[in-house]
GROMACS .gro file of C-alpha atoms in nm:
model
  264
    1MET     CA    1  -9.435  -5.952 -10.829
    2GLY     CA    2  -9.777  -5.788 -10.792
    3LEU     CA    3  -9.954  -6.023 -11.035
    4PHE     CA    4  -9.775  -6.321 -10.884
    5ASN     CA    5  -9.886  -6.223 -10.533
    6LEU     CA    6 -10.249  -6.183 -10.639
    7CYS     CA    7 -10.252  -6.526 -10.805
    8PHE     CA    8 -10.080  -6.684 -10.506
    9LEU     CA    9 -10.321  -6.534 -10.252
   10TRP     CA   10 -10.624  -6.634 -10.458
   11LEU     CA   11 -10.507  -6.995 -10.485
   12LEU     CA   12 -10.426  -7.011 -10.115
   13LEU     CA   13 -10.765  -6.875 -10.013
   14ILE     CA   14 -10.941  -7.124 -10.241
   15SER     CA   15 -10.743  -7.410 -10.086
   16VAL     CA   16 -10.857  -7.330  -9.729
   17SER     CA   17 -11.211  -7.215  -9.801
   18SER     CA   18 -11.369  -7.561  -9.823
   19THR     CA   19 -11.184  -7.719  -9.528
   20ASN     CA   20 -11.087  -7.642  -9.170
   21ALA     CA   21 -10.822  -7.372  -9.135
   22CYS     CA   22 -10.539  -7.513  -8.923
   23ASP     CA   23 -10.183  -7.429  -8.839
   24ARG     CA   24 -10.117  -7.802  -8.795
   25CYS     CA   25 -10.299  -8.062  -9.002
   26LEU     CA   26 -10.278  -8.422  -8.881
   27HIS     CA   27 -10.181  -8.676  -9.147
   28GLN     CA   28 -10.167  -9.057  -9.148
   29SER     CA   29  -9.912  -9.239  -9.362
   30LYS     CA   30  -9.597  -9.453  -9.350
   31ALA     CA   31  -9.227  -9.374  -9.307
   32ALA     CA   32  -8.910  -9.564  -9.392
   33PHE     CA   33  -8.536  -9.492  -9.372
   34PHE     CA   34  -8.234  -9.478  -9.599
   35SER     CA   35  -7.945  -9.708  -9.512
   36THR     CA   36  -7.701  -9.429  -9.607
   37PRO     CA   37  -7.778  -9.082  -9.459
   38SER     CA   38  -7.567  -8.914  -9.729
   39SER     CA   39  -7.845  -8.986  -9.979
   40LEU     CA   40  -8.056  -8.718  -9.811
   41SER     CA   41  -7.788  -8.451  -9.772
   42SER     CA   42  -7.718  -8.465 -10.146
   43GLY     CA   43  -8.088  -8.452 -10.226
   44ALA     CA   44  -8.319  -8.246 -10.443
   45CYS     CA   45  -8.323  -7.943 -10.211
   46GLY     CA   46  -7.956  -7.876 -10.282
   47TYR     CA   47  -7.840  -7.839  -9.920
   48GLY     CA   48  -7.533  -8.055  -9.973
   49SER     CA   49  -7.284  -8.044  -9.686
   50SER     CA   50  -7.496  -7.777  -9.515
   51ALA     CA   51  -7.764  -8.040  -9.443
   52SER     CA   52  -7.563  -8.188  -9.156
   53SER     CA   53  -7.608  -7.865  -8.958
   54LEU     CA   54  -7.987  -7.872  -8.994
   55TYR     CA   55  -8.186  -8.031  -8.712
   56GLY     CA   56  -7.908  -8.258  -8.594
   57SER     CA   57  -7.908  -8.459  -8.918
   58HIS     CA   58  -8.274  -8.553  -8.867
   59LEU     CA   59  -8.331  -8.529  -9.240
   60ALA     CA   60  -8.613  -8.664  -9.456
   61ALA     CA   61  -8.711  -8.703  -9.819
   62ALA     CA   62  -9.079  -8.615  -9.863
   63VAL     CA   63  -9.339  -8.698 -10.127
   64GLY     CA   64  -9.425  -8.445 -10.395
   65SER     CA   65  -9.727  -8.305 -10.208
   66ILE     CA   66  -9.490  -8.197  -9.928
   67TYR     CA   67  -9.185  -8.117 -10.142
   68LYS     CA   68  -9.402  -7.885 -10.359
   69SER     CA   69  -9.152  -7.844 -10.644
   70GLY     CA   70  -8.895  -7.721 -10.392
   71SER     CA   71  -9.097  -7.473 -10.187
   72GLY     CA   72  -9.133  -7.741  -9.917
   73CYS     CA   73  -8.756  -7.762  -9.873
   74GLY     CA   74  -8.663  -7.673  -9.516
   75ALA     CA   75  -9.012  -7.750  -9.379
   76CYS     CA   76  -9.013  -7.918  -9.036
   77PHE     CA   77  -9.245  -8.199  -8.928
   78GLN     CA   78  -9.317  -8.383  -8.604
   79VAL     CA   79  -9.348  -8.753  -8.688
   80ARG     CA   80  -9.438  -9.041  -8.457
   81CYS     CA   81  -9.498  -9.407  -8.530
   82LYS     CA   82  -9.821  -9.564  -8.412
   83ASP     CA   83  -9.687  -9.886  -8.258
   84SER     CA   84  -9.702  -9.794  -7.889
   85LYS     CA   85  -9.496 -10.099  -7.790
   86VAL     CA   86  -9.200  -9.975  -7.990
   87CYS     CA   87  -9.249  -9.599  -8.030
   88SER     CA   88  -9.281  -9.298  -7.805
   89LYS     CA   89  -9.576  -9.062  -7.794
   90ALA     CA   90  -9.356  -8.765  -7.883
   91GLY     CA   91  -9.187  -8.904  -8.194
   92THR     CA   92  -8.922  -8.681  -8.347
   93GLN     CA   93  -8.881  -8.377  -8.569
   94VAL     CA   94  -8.738  -8.394  -8.921
   95ILE     CA   95  -8.655  -8.138  -9.188
   96VAL     CA   96  -8.728  -8.188  -9.559
   97THR     CA   97  -8.407  -8.202  -9.763
   98ASP     CA   98  -8.503  -8.425 -10.055
   99LEU     CA   99  -8.784  -8.552 -10.279
  100ASN     CA  100  -8.924  -8.899 -10.211
  101LYS     CA  101  -9.051  -9.047 -10.537
  102ASN     CA  102  -9.206  -9.354 -10.371
  103ASN     CA  103  -9.568  -9.274 -10.293
  104GLY     CA  104  -9.590  -9.571 -10.056
  105THR     CA  105  -9.432  -9.362  -9.779
  106ASP     CA  106  -9.468  -8.991  -9.713
  107PHE     CA  107  -9.119  -8.973  -9.557
  108VAL     CA  108  -8.790  -9.157  -9.593
  109MET     CA  109  -8.565  -9.054  -9.304
  110THR     CA  110  -8.206  -9.086  -9.196
  111PRO     CA  111  -8.156  -9.387  -8.964
  112ARG     CA  112  -8.093  -9.146  -8.674
  113ALA     CA  113  -8.427  -8.972  -8.725
  114PHE     CA  114  -8.612  -9.301  -8.774
  115MET     CA  115  -8.469  -9.452  -8.453
  116ALA     CA  116  -8.550  -9.132  -8.260
  117MET     CA  117  -8.921  -9.224  -8.281
  118ALA     CA  118  -8.858  -9.534  -8.065
  119ASN     CA  119  -8.903  -9.588  -7.694
  120LYS     CA  120  -8.583  -9.622  -7.493
  121GLY     CA  121  -8.407  -9.944  -7.583
  122MET     CA  122  -8.636 -10.016  -7.880
  123ALA     CA  123  -8.449  -9.835  -8.159
  124HIS     CA  124  -8.315 -10.149  -8.324
  125SER     CA  125  -8.656 -10.315  -8.303
  126LEU     CA  126  -8.798 -10.018  -8.493
  127LEU     CA  127  -8.523 -10.042  -8.753
  128LYS     CA  128  -8.609 -10.408  -8.811
  129LEU     CA  129  -8.962 -10.304  -8.910
  130GLY     CA  130  -8.815 -10.110  -9.203
  131VAL     CA  131  -9.144  -9.930  -9.268
  132ALA     CA  132  -9.362  -9.789  -8.989
  133ASP     CA  133  -9.718  -9.658  -8.976
  134VAL     CA  134  -9.694  -9.295  -8.867
  135GLU     CA  135  -9.889  -8.979  -8.809
  136TYR     CA  136  -9.733  -8.639  -8.859
  137LYS     CA  137  -9.794  -8.265  -8.857
  138ARG     CA  138  -9.612  -7.957  -8.982
  139VAL     CA  139  -9.440  -7.765  -8.701
  140PRO     CA  140  -9.243  -7.439  -8.693
  141CYS     CA  141  -8.867  -7.474  -8.743
  142ASP     CA  142  -8.672  -7.336  -8.447
  143TYR     CA  143  -8.301  -7.267  -8.497
  144LYS     CA  144  -8.248  -7.127  -8.147
  145GLY     CA  145  -8.105  -6.785  -8.226
  146ASN     CA  146  -7.980  -6.846  -8.581
  147ASN     CA  147  -8.108  -6.601  -8.838
  148LEU     CA  148  -8.215  -6.683  -9.190
  149THR     CA  149  -7.893  -6.731  -9.388
  150VAL     CA  150  -7.793  -6.744  -9.754
  151ARG     CA  151  -7.505  -6.923  -9.923
  152VAL     CA  152  -7.368  -6.800 -10.257
  153GLU     CA  153  -7.361  -7.109 -10.479
  154GLU     CA  154  -7.061  -7.218 -10.685
  155SER     CA  155  -7.267  -7.183 -11.004
  156THR     CA  156  -7.262  -6.803 -10.950
  157LYS     CA  157  -7.072  -6.611 -11.218
  158LYS     CA  158  -6.992  -6.249 -11.140
  159PRO     CA  159  -7.101  -5.989 -11.225
  160ASN     CA  160  -7.442  -6.088 -11.363
  161TYR     CA  161  -7.543  -6.438 -11.254
  162LEU     CA  162  -7.618  -6.489 -10.884
  163ALA     CA  163  -7.747  -6.809 -10.721
  164LEU     CA  164  -7.840  -6.815 -10.351
  165LYS     CA  165  -7.935  -7.104 -10.125
  166PHE     CA  166  -8.151  -7.028  -9.819
  167LEU     CA  167  -8.062  -7.195  -9.489
  168TYR     CA  168  -8.212  -7.190  -9.137
  169GLN     CA  169  -8.558  -7.083  -9.247
  170GLY     CA  170  -8.759  -7.048  -8.928
  171GLY     CA  171  -9.131  -7.050  -8.861
  172GLN     CA  172  -9.383  -7.259  -9.047
  173THR     CA  173  -9.376  -7.096  -9.388
  174GLU     CA  174  -9.267  -7.136  -9.747
  175ILE     CA  175  -9.062  -6.884  -9.943
  176VAL     CA  176  -9.261  -6.818 -10.261
  177GLY     CA  177  -9.090  -6.506 -10.397
  178VAL     CA  178  -8.746  -6.342 -10.379
  179ASP     CA  179  -8.627  -6.000 -10.502
  180VAL     CA  180  -8.276  -5.853 -10.487
  181ALA     CA  181  -8.156  -5.491 -10.506
  182GLN     CA  182  -7.850  -5.287 -10.428
  183VAL     CA  183  -7.857  -5.156 -10.071
  184GLY     CA  184  -8.025  -4.815 -10.073
  185SER     CA  185  -8.192  -4.872 -10.411
  186SER     CA  186  -8.562  -4.920 -10.480
  187SER     CA  187  -8.494  -5.090 -10.815
  188TRP     CA  188  -8.569  -5.455 -10.741
  189THR     CA  189  -8.481  -5.755 -10.960
  190TYR     CA  190  -8.685  -6.072 -10.920
  191MET     CA  191  -8.516  -6.406 -10.864
  192THR     CA  192  -8.657  -6.743 -10.971
  193ARG     CA  193  -8.640  -7.079 -10.798
  194ASN     CA  194  -8.373  -7.275 -10.982
  195TYR     CA  195  -8.441  -7.590 -10.780
  196GLY     CA  196  -8.504  -7.680 -10.418
  197ALA     CA  197  -8.381  -7.407 -10.184
  198VAL     CA  198  -8.175  -7.235 -10.458
  199TRP     CA  199  -8.290  -6.908 -10.619
  200ASP     CA  200  -8.109  -6.728 -10.902
  201THR     CA  201  -8.105  -6.432 -11.138
  202SER     CA  202  -7.902  -6.343 -11.447
  203ARG     CA  203  -7.946  -5.969 -11.375
  204ALA     CA  204  -7.772  -5.934 -11.039
  205PRO     CA  205  -7.720  -5.572 -10.927
  206ALA     CA  206  -7.373  -5.451 -10.835
  207GLY     CA  207  -7.257  -5.353 -10.489
  208PRO     CA  208  -7.385  -5.461 -10.146
  209LEU     CA  209  -7.718  -5.637 -10.182
  210GLN     CA  210  -8.047  -5.648  -9.995
  211LEU     CA  211  -8.327  -5.906 -10.029
  212ARG     CA  212  -8.702  -5.907  -9.988
  213LEU     CA  213  -8.900  -6.229  -9.964
  214VAL     CA  214  -9.263  -6.326  -9.995
  215VAL     CA  215  -9.353  -6.602  -9.749
  216THR     CA  216  -9.677  -6.781  -9.670
  217SER     CA  217  -9.822  -6.638  -9.349
  218GLY     CA  218 -10.166  -6.666  -9.191
  219TYR     CA  219 -10.411  -6.703  -9.479
  220ASP     CA  220 -10.208  -6.513  -9.738
  221GLY     CA  221  -9.853  -6.385  -9.789
  222LYS     CA  222  -9.615  -6.149  -9.612
  223TRP     CA  223  -9.309  -5.949  -9.712
  224ILE     CA  224  -8.985  -6.007  -9.522
  225TRP     CA  225  -8.719  -5.741  -9.585
  226ALA     CA  226  -8.352  -5.822  -9.524
  227LYS     CA  227  -8.198  -5.477  -9.556
  228SER     CA  228  -7.832  -5.576  -9.587
  229VAL     CA  229  -7.730  -5.932  -9.675
  230LEU     CA  230  -7.436  -5.950  -9.916
  231PRO     CA  231  -7.146  -5.708  -9.861
  232VAL     CA  232  -6.985  -5.530 -10.153
  233ASP     CA  233  -6.703  -5.786 -10.152
  234TRP     CA  234  -6.924  -6.097 -10.129
  235THR     CA  235  -6.760  -6.417 -10.244
  236ILE     CA  236  -6.871  -6.737 -10.418
  237GLY     CA  237  -6.919  -7.003 -10.151
  238GLY     CA  238  -6.967  -6.736  -9.884
  239VAL     CA  239  -7.237  -6.776  -9.617
  240TYR     CA  240  -7.415  -6.459  -9.502
  241ASP     CA  241  -7.655  -6.379  -9.218
  242CYS     CA  242  -7.972  -6.207  -9.344
  243GLY     CA  243  -8.019  -6.025  -9.013
  244VAL     CA  244  -8.382  -6.142  -8.990
  245GLN     CA  245  -8.569  -6.460  -8.909
  246ILE     CA  246  -8.909  -6.586  -9.021
  247ASN     CA  247  -9.139  -6.664  -8.728
  248ASP     CA  248  -9.472  -6.672  -8.908
  249ILE     CA  249  -9.724  -6.956  -8.906
  250ALA     CA  250  -9.899  -7.040  -9.233
  251GLN     CA  251 -10.253  -7.169  -9.213
  252GLU     CA  252 -10.339  -7.493  -9.395
  253GLY     CA  253 -10.662  -7.640  -9.524
  254CYS     CA  254 -10.710  -7.953  -9.311
  255GLY     CA  255 -10.947  -8.244  -9.295
  256GLU     CA  256 -10.833  -8.289  -8.935
  257CYS     CA  257 -10.651  -8.030  -8.722
  258ASP     CA  258 -10.409  -8.111  -8.442
  259ASP     CA  259 -10.354  -7.876  -8.148
  260GLN     CA  260 -10.196  -8.123  -7.907
  261ASN     CA  261  -9.844  -8.109  -7.773
  262TRP     CA  262  -9.697  -8.454  -7.826
  263LYS     CA  263  -9.506  -8.532  -7.510
  264SER     CA  264  -9.365  -8.858  -7.377
   0.00000   0.00000   0.00000
């Protein structure tokens, strides 16, 4: 993990050194919507049925530069369309649950999220547009008291292979490293990102398990230590509270920063 962290910090510092350092970059693009919301819940992040509990089903598929090979899964964005006759100044928040392979739009949303950008009584007019010009910014995810949570995936095979999916990731960060160890042990085993929000290892320790994460924070990275996550009798398909939440804000390299509160 030490070499990985050094490489990660160096790349992150290079990325912000030649541009403004922001916690919210302002981007201009387009957004569309899927006719069937289920397309997003079964998307590349692997949230599955858990997606419906995230941000009131305001889900979005995002282009590769946002999806970031899965590290962008769970990122939250404030998005508003630029047609003031149809759309509100506040827009709506969405969470990334899938990869959008069409570079013509940065986001493809659920119909509910897309219509939430509209002024009162104008939702169907916005839907008729199909594609809208938008501006957007990354914002912290706020789960209102829910801690970071893991779900033990069905692909897990005791005793050695363990796959975990992270849910309710707060703050404005990306998880870039995960280690697992038996509670009370200092012998850590690294996990790798299998895909999306799912991390795994074929060398899972026995007993109750603790986790430590590396997340983007400020201009570099930060350790988050979840001291007791999986009990000794953890089960496949089980959902477990990590006992911690991520509240950090990661700085971005921006051409244009945005510090405004978008309010109707």
